[in-house]
Amino acid sequence: MSGAGGITTARRDTAADDIPVDTPRGPAREAAESELSKPMYHENDPNVLQRALNQFWDWVAGVFDAAAGAAPGGPAGLAVLVAAVLGLAAALWWRLGTPQRSARKAEALFDSDGPRGAAQHRAAAEAHAAALRWTEAVQERMRAIVRSLEERALLDPRPGRTADEAAAEAGRALPEHSARLRAAARRFDDVTYGGRSADQAAYLSLRALDLELDEVKPSLPGTSLGATG
C-alpha cells in the first residue's frame, strides 16, 4: 500500500510543480517599472540638452522629408531648389552688401578721425587739387562747405549727417542756393559711394559754390536769408 501511495503522492507533487504562476498584470508592470527606474539602467542616457537637440534635428529632418515629398522631382528637385535659393541670396549679398549695415555711419559726410574746421578742409582740398587728385579734392571741398555753414550757425552741427541731408537743410536756409547744394551733394555721393571719378570741372564748381556761400551773411530778424553785402 505504501508503494502505491508513494507513487500517487509523487504524481501529485509533479503536477503541482507544472502549474504556471499567474501574476496579476498591474503588480507585474509596477515591478518592471521599479526595476527599470534604477540608476544603473540610465547611466548612458542623453542629458536634457542632448534630448532637445535630438528632437530638433528630428523636426528638421521631418521638414526636409515633407519638402522633398512636395517638391517636383523629390529629393533631387529639393536640392536644386535649395541651391537656387542659396545662389540668389549670395547674389543679393554681393550686390547690396552686408544686410542691416550702419548705412548712415558709412555715408556720413565727415570722417570719424576727429572734427576739423572749414579752413582745414579747404586746405586739404587745395592740396589734392594741386596733385590732380580731383576725387579727393571734391570730397574735401564738400566737407568745407558744410563745415563752414555749421561754423557760421547756418546749419546746426549734427554728427552722422549725410551730404544729402546737409544740402536739404542748407537749401531751406538758403533757398537761392538750394539747387547747387543738391547738385554738390550728388557729386559727393557719386565719387564717394558710386565709384565715379571727379574731374577738374567738378572741383572748380564746388570751389566756386564754397566761395560764394562764404560771402552769405547770416540773416537778422526781419531780413531774408542769403543777403550779401
PDB file of C-alpha atoms in Angstrom, residues 70-216:
ATOM      1  CA  ALA A  70       6.147  68.030 -52.065  1.00  0.00           C
ATOM      2  CA  ALA A  71       8.922  69.314 -54.367  1.00  0.00           C
ATOM      3  CA  PRO A  72       8.827  68.322 -58.048  1.00  0.00           C
ATOM      4  CA  GLY A  73      11.362  65.591 -58.622  1.00  0.00           C
ATOM      5  CA  GLY A  74      11.558  64.566 -54.976  1.00  0.00           C
ATOM      6  CA  PRO A  75      14.866  64.979 -53.103  1.00  0.00           C
ATOM      7  CA  ALA A  76      16.748  65.882 -56.294  1.00  0.00           C
ATOM      8  CA  GLY A  77      14.265  68.645 -57.052  1.00  0.00           C
ATOM      9  CA  LEU A  78      14.538  69.932 -53.486  1.00  0.00           C
ATOM     10  CA  ALA A  79      18.339  70.031 -53.777  1.00  0.00           C
ATOM     11  CA  VAL A  80      18.082  72.083 -56.970  1.00  0.00           C
ATOM     12  CA  LEU A  81      15.604  74.456 -55.323  1.00  0.00           C
ATOM     13  CA  VAL A  82      17.837  74.936 -52.258  1.00  0.00           C
ATOM     14  CA  ALA A  83      20.856  75.587 -54.496  1.00  0.00           C
ATOM     15  CA  ALA A  84      18.892  78.194 -56.453  1.00  0.00           C
ATOM     16  CA  VAL A  85      17.804  79.971 -53.257  1.00  0.00           C
ATOM     17  CA  LEU A  86      21.364  79.992 -51.915  1.00  0.00           C
ATOM     18  CA  GLY A  87      22.661  81.340 -55.218  1.00  0.00           C
ATOM     19  CA  LEU A  88      20.092  84.126 -55.177  1.00  0.00           C
ATOM     20  CA  ALA A  89      20.958  85.019 -51.587  1.00  0.00           C
ATOM     21  CA  ALA A  90      24.676  85.134 -52.450  1.00  0.00           C
ATOM     22  CA  ALA A  91      23.984  87.382 -55.440  1.00  0.00           C
ATOM     23  CA  LEU A  92      21.936  89.775 -53.324  1.00  0.00           C
ATOM     24  CA  TRP A  93      24.640  89.796 -50.638  1.00  0.00           C
ATOM     25  CA  TRP A  94      27.301  90.652 -53.224  1.00  0.00           C
ATOM     26  CA  ARG A  95      25.119  93.320 -54.850  1.00  0.00           C
ATOM     27  CA  LEU A  96      23.777  95.017 -51.736  1.00  0.00           C
ATOM     28  CA  GLY A  97      26.477  94.316 -49.183  1.00  0.00           C
ATOM     29  CA  THR A  98      26.018  93.248 -45.577  1.00  0.00           C
ATOM     30  CA  PRO A  99      22.350  93.462 -44.546  1.00  0.00           C
ATOM     31  CA  GLN A 100      21.418  95.985 -41.875  1.00  0.00           C
ATOM     32  CA  ARG A 101      24.826  97.621 -42.003  1.00  0.00           C
ATOM     33  CA  SER A 102      25.084 101.046 -40.420  1.00  0.00           C
ATOM     34  CA  ALA A 103      24.381 102.881 -43.672  1.00  0.00           C
ATOM     35  CA  ARG A 104      24.097 106.262 -42.043  1.00  0.00           C
ATOM     36  CA  LYS A 105      27.511 105.888 -40.453  1.00  0.00           C
ATOM     37  CA  ALA A 106      29.023 104.613 -43.707  1.00  0.00           C
ATOM     38  CA  GLU A 107      27.539 107.509 -45.686  1.00  0.00           C
ATOM     39  CA  ALA A 108      28.284 110.191 -43.106  1.00  0.00           C
ATOM     40  CA  LEU A 109      29.793 113.305 -44.613  1.00  0.00           C
ATOM     41  CA  PHE A 110      32.630 113.643 -42.124  1.00  0.00           C
ATOM     42  CA  ASP A 111      35.204 111.064 -41.088  1.00  0.00           C
ATOM     43  CA  SER A 112      35.433 109.719 -37.547  1.00  0.00           C
ATOM     44  CA  ASP A 113      39.062 110.827 -37.078  1.00  0.00           C
ATOM     45  CA  GLY A 114      38.066 113.931 -35.143  1.00  0.00           C
ATOM     46  CA  PRO A 115      36.417 117.201 -36.171  1.00  0.00           C
ATOM     47  CA  ARG A 116      38.244 119.577 -38.467  1.00  0.00           C
ATOM     48  CA  GLY A 117      37.405 123.162 -39.308  1.00  0.00           C
ATOM     49  CA  ALA A 118      36.334 124.521 -42.655  1.00  0.00           C
ATOM     50  CA  ALA A 119      39.769 126.061 -43.207  1.00  0.00           C
ATOM     51  CA  GLN A 120      41.420 122.673 -42.727  1.00  0.00           C
ATOM     52  CA  HIS A 121      39.078 121.017 -45.215  1.00  0.00           C
ATOM     53  CA  ARG A 122      39.717 123.789 -47.725  1.00  0.00           C
ATOM     54  CA  ALA A 123      43.470 123.409 -47.326  1.00  0.00           C
ATOM     55  CA  ALA A 124      43.185 119.659 -47.831  1.00  0.00           C
ATOM     56  CA  ALA A 125      41.018 120.210 -50.924  1.00  0.00           C
ATOM     57  CA  GLU A 126      43.545 122.605 -52.441  1.00  0.00           C
ATOM     58  CA  ALA A 127      46.386 120.187 -51.741  1.00  0.00           C
ATOM     59  CA  HIS A 128      44.522 117.367 -53.502  1.00  0.00           C
ATOM     60  CA  ALA A 129      43.691 119.657 -56.429  1.00  0.00           C
ATOM     61  CA  ALA A 130      47.333 120.695 -56.774  1.00  0.00           C
ATOM     62  CA  ALA A 131      48.204 116.986 -57.022  1.00  0.00           C
ATOM     63  CA  LEU A 132      45.381 116.452 -59.560  1.00  0.00           C
ATOM     64  CA  ARG A 133      43.535 114.190 -57.143  1.00  0.00           C
ATOM     65  CA  TRP A 134      40.130 115.558 -58.150  1.00  0.00           C
ATOM     66  CA  THR A 135      38.007 112.968 -56.375  1.00  0.00           C
ATOM     67  CA  GLU A 136      39.601 113.686 -53.006  1.00  0.00           C
ATOM     68  CA  ALA A 137      39.523 117.395 -53.746  1.00  0.00           C
ATOM     69  CA  VAL A 138      35.752 117.275 -54.372  1.00  0.00           C
ATOM     70  CA  GLN A 139      35.189 115.347 -51.144  1.00  0.00           C
ATOM     71  CA  GLU A 140      37.160 117.786 -49.035  1.00  0.00           C
ATOM     72  CA  ARG A 141      35.573 120.843 -50.670  1.00  0.00           C
ATOM     73  CA  MET A 142      32.065 119.496 -49.928  1.00  0.00           C
ATOM     74  CA  ARG A 143      33.078 118.965 -46.328  1.00  0.00           C
ATOM     75  CA  ALA A 144      34.429 122.501 -46.228  1.00  0.00           C
ATOM     76  CA  ILE A 145      31.099 123.859 -47.463  1.00  0.00           C
ATOM     77  CA  VAL A 146      29.075 122.086 -44.788  1.00  0.00           C
ATOM     78  CA  ARG A 147      31.555 122.791 -42.001  1.00  0.00           C
ATOM     79  CA  SER A 148      31.613 126.465 -42.908  1.00  0.00           C
ATOM     80  CA  LEU A 149      27.807 126.644 -42.720  1.00  0.00           C
ATOM     81  CA  GLU A 150      27.933 124.965 -39.317  1.00  0.00           C
ATOM     82  CA  GLU A 151      30.596 127.333 -38.029  1.00  0.00           C
ATOM     83  CA  ARG A 152      28.511 130.305 -39.122  1.00  0.00           C
ATOM     84  CA  ALA A 153      25.327 128.934 -37.488  1.00  0.00           C
ATOM     85  CA  LEU A 154      23.560 128.492 -40.826  1.00  0.00           C
ATOM     86  CA  LEU A 155      23.456 124.775 -40.043  1.00  0.00           C
ATOM     87  CA  ASP A 156      23.213 123.071 -36.673  1.00  0.00           C
ATOM     88  CA  PRO A 157      26.195 120.732 -36.135  1.00  0.00           C
ATOM     89  CA  ARG A 158      24.949 117.148 -36.170  1.00  0.00           C
ATOM     90  CA  PRO A 159      27.175 114.049 -36.164  1.00  0.00           C
ATOM     91  CA  GLY A 160      26.383 111.434 -38.774  1.00  0.00           C
ATOM     92  CA  ARG A 161      24.762 113.871 -41.194  1.00  0.00           C
ATOM     93  CA  THR A 162      24.973 112.818 -44.835  1.00  0.00           C
ATOM     94  CA  ALA A 163      25.756 115.119 -47.742  1.00  0.00           C
ATOM     95  CA  ASP A 164      22.147 114.890 -48.966  1.00  0.00           C
ATOM     96  CA  GLU A 165      20.790 115.804 -45.550  1.00  0.00           C
ATOM     97  CA  ALA A 166      23.172 118.726 -45.240  1.00  0.00           C
ATOM     98  CA  ALA A 167      22.226 120.003 -48.699  1.00  0.00           C
ATOM     99  CA  ALA A 168      18.499 119.729 -47.946  1.00  0.00           C
ATOM    100  CA  GLU A 169      18.807 121.553 -44.620  1.00  0.00           C
ATOM    101  CA  ALA A 170      21.084 124.252 -46.029  1.00  0.00           C
ATOM    102  CA  GLY A 171      18.764 124.656 -49.017  1.00  0.00           C
ATOM    103  CA  ARG A 172      15.892 125.522 -46.710  1.00  0.00           C
ATOM    104  CA  ALA A 173      18.004 128.193 -45.062  1.00  0.00           C
ATOM    105  CA  LEU A 174      19.458 129.414 -48.374  1.00  0.00           C
ATOM    106  CA  PRO A 175      16.790 128.708 -50.990  1.00  0.00           C
ATOM    107  CA  GLU A 176      18.617 130.604 -53.741  1.00  0.00           C
ATOM    108  CA  HIS A 177      21.466 128.092 -53.454  1.00  0.00           C
ATOM    109  CA  SER A 178      19.289 125.009 -52.953  1.00  0.00           C
ATOM    110  CA  ALA A 179      19.738 123.527 -56.437  1.00  0.00           C
ATOM    111  CA  ARG A 180      23.508 123.940 -56.434  1.00  0.00           C
ATOM    112  CA  LEU A 181      23.782 122.471 -52.934  1.00  0.00           C
ATOM    113  CA  ARG A 182      21.807 119.388 -54.007  1.00  0.00           C
ATOM    114  CA  ALA A 183      23.993 119.021 -57.091  1.00  0.00           C
ATOM    115  CA  ALA A 184      27.126 119.270 -54.945  1.00  0.00           C
ATOM    116  CA  ALA A 185      25.779 116.579 -52.587  1.00  0.00           C
ATOM    117  CA  ARG A 186      25.021 114.259 -55.529  1.00  0.00           C
ATOM    118  CA  ARG A 187      28.524 114.797 -56.893  1.00  0.00           C
ATOM    119  CA  PHE A 188      29.994 113.976 -53.473  1.00  0.00           C
ATOM    120  CA  ASP A 189      27.922 110.775 -53.266  1.00  0.00           C
ATOM    121  CA  ASP A 190      28.850 109.768 -56.819  1.00  0.00           C
ATOM    122  CA  VAL A 191      32.579 109.949 -56.207  1.00  0.00           C
ATOM    123  CA  THR A 192      32.469 108.632 -52.637  1.00  0.00           C
ATOM    124  CA  TYR A 193      29.954 105.769 -52.878  1.00  0.00           C
ATOM    125  CA  GLY A 194      29.119 105.439 -56.566  1.00  0.00           C
ATOM    126  CA  GLY A 195      32.598 104.546 -57.768  1.00  0.00           C
ATOM    127  CA  ARG A 196      32.804 107.507 -60.121  1.00  0.00           C
ATOM    128  CA  SER A 197      35.773 109.806 -60.627  1.00  0.00           C
ATOM    129  CA  ALA A 198      35.744 113.568 -60.385  1.00  0.00           C
ATOM    130  CA  ASP A 199      37.474 115.960 -62.755  1.00  0.00           C
ATOM    131  CA  GLN A 200      38.775 119.495 -62.579  1.00  0.00           C
ATOM    132  CA  ALA A 201      35.462 120.994 -63.674  1.00  0.00           C
ATOM    133  CA  ALA A 202      33.613 119.239 -60.858  1.00  0.00           C
ATOM    134  CA  TYR A 203      36.078 120.541 -58.307  1.00  0.00           C
ATOM    135  CA  LEU A 204      36.006 124.099 -59.633  1.00  0.00           C
ATOM    136  CA  SER A 205      32.205 124.067 -59.460  1.00  0.00           C
ATOM    137  CA  LEU A 206      32.260 123.144 -55.754  1.00  0.00           C
ATOM    138  CA  ARG A 207      35.035 125.623 -55.108  1.00  0.00           C
ATOM    139  CA  ALA A 208      33.010 128.423 -56.640  1.00  0.00           C
ATOM    140  CA  LEU A 209      29.972 127.434 -54.569  1.00  0.00           C
ATOM    141  CA  ASP A 210      32.066 127.381 -51.412  1.00  0.00           C
ATOM    142  CA  LEU A 211      33.479 130.863 -52.073  1.00  0.00           C
ATOM    143  CA  GLU A 212      30.046 132.226 -52.882  1.00  0.00           C
ATOM    144  CA  LEU A 213      28.452 130.748 -49.760  1.00  0.00           C
ATOM    145  CA  ASP A 214      31.290 132.146 -47.698  1.00  0.00           C
ATOM    146  CA  GLU A 215      30.054 135.612 -48.626  1.00  0.00           C
ATOM    147  CA  VAL A 216      26.496 134.943 -47.453  1.00  0.00           C
TER     148      VAL A 216
END
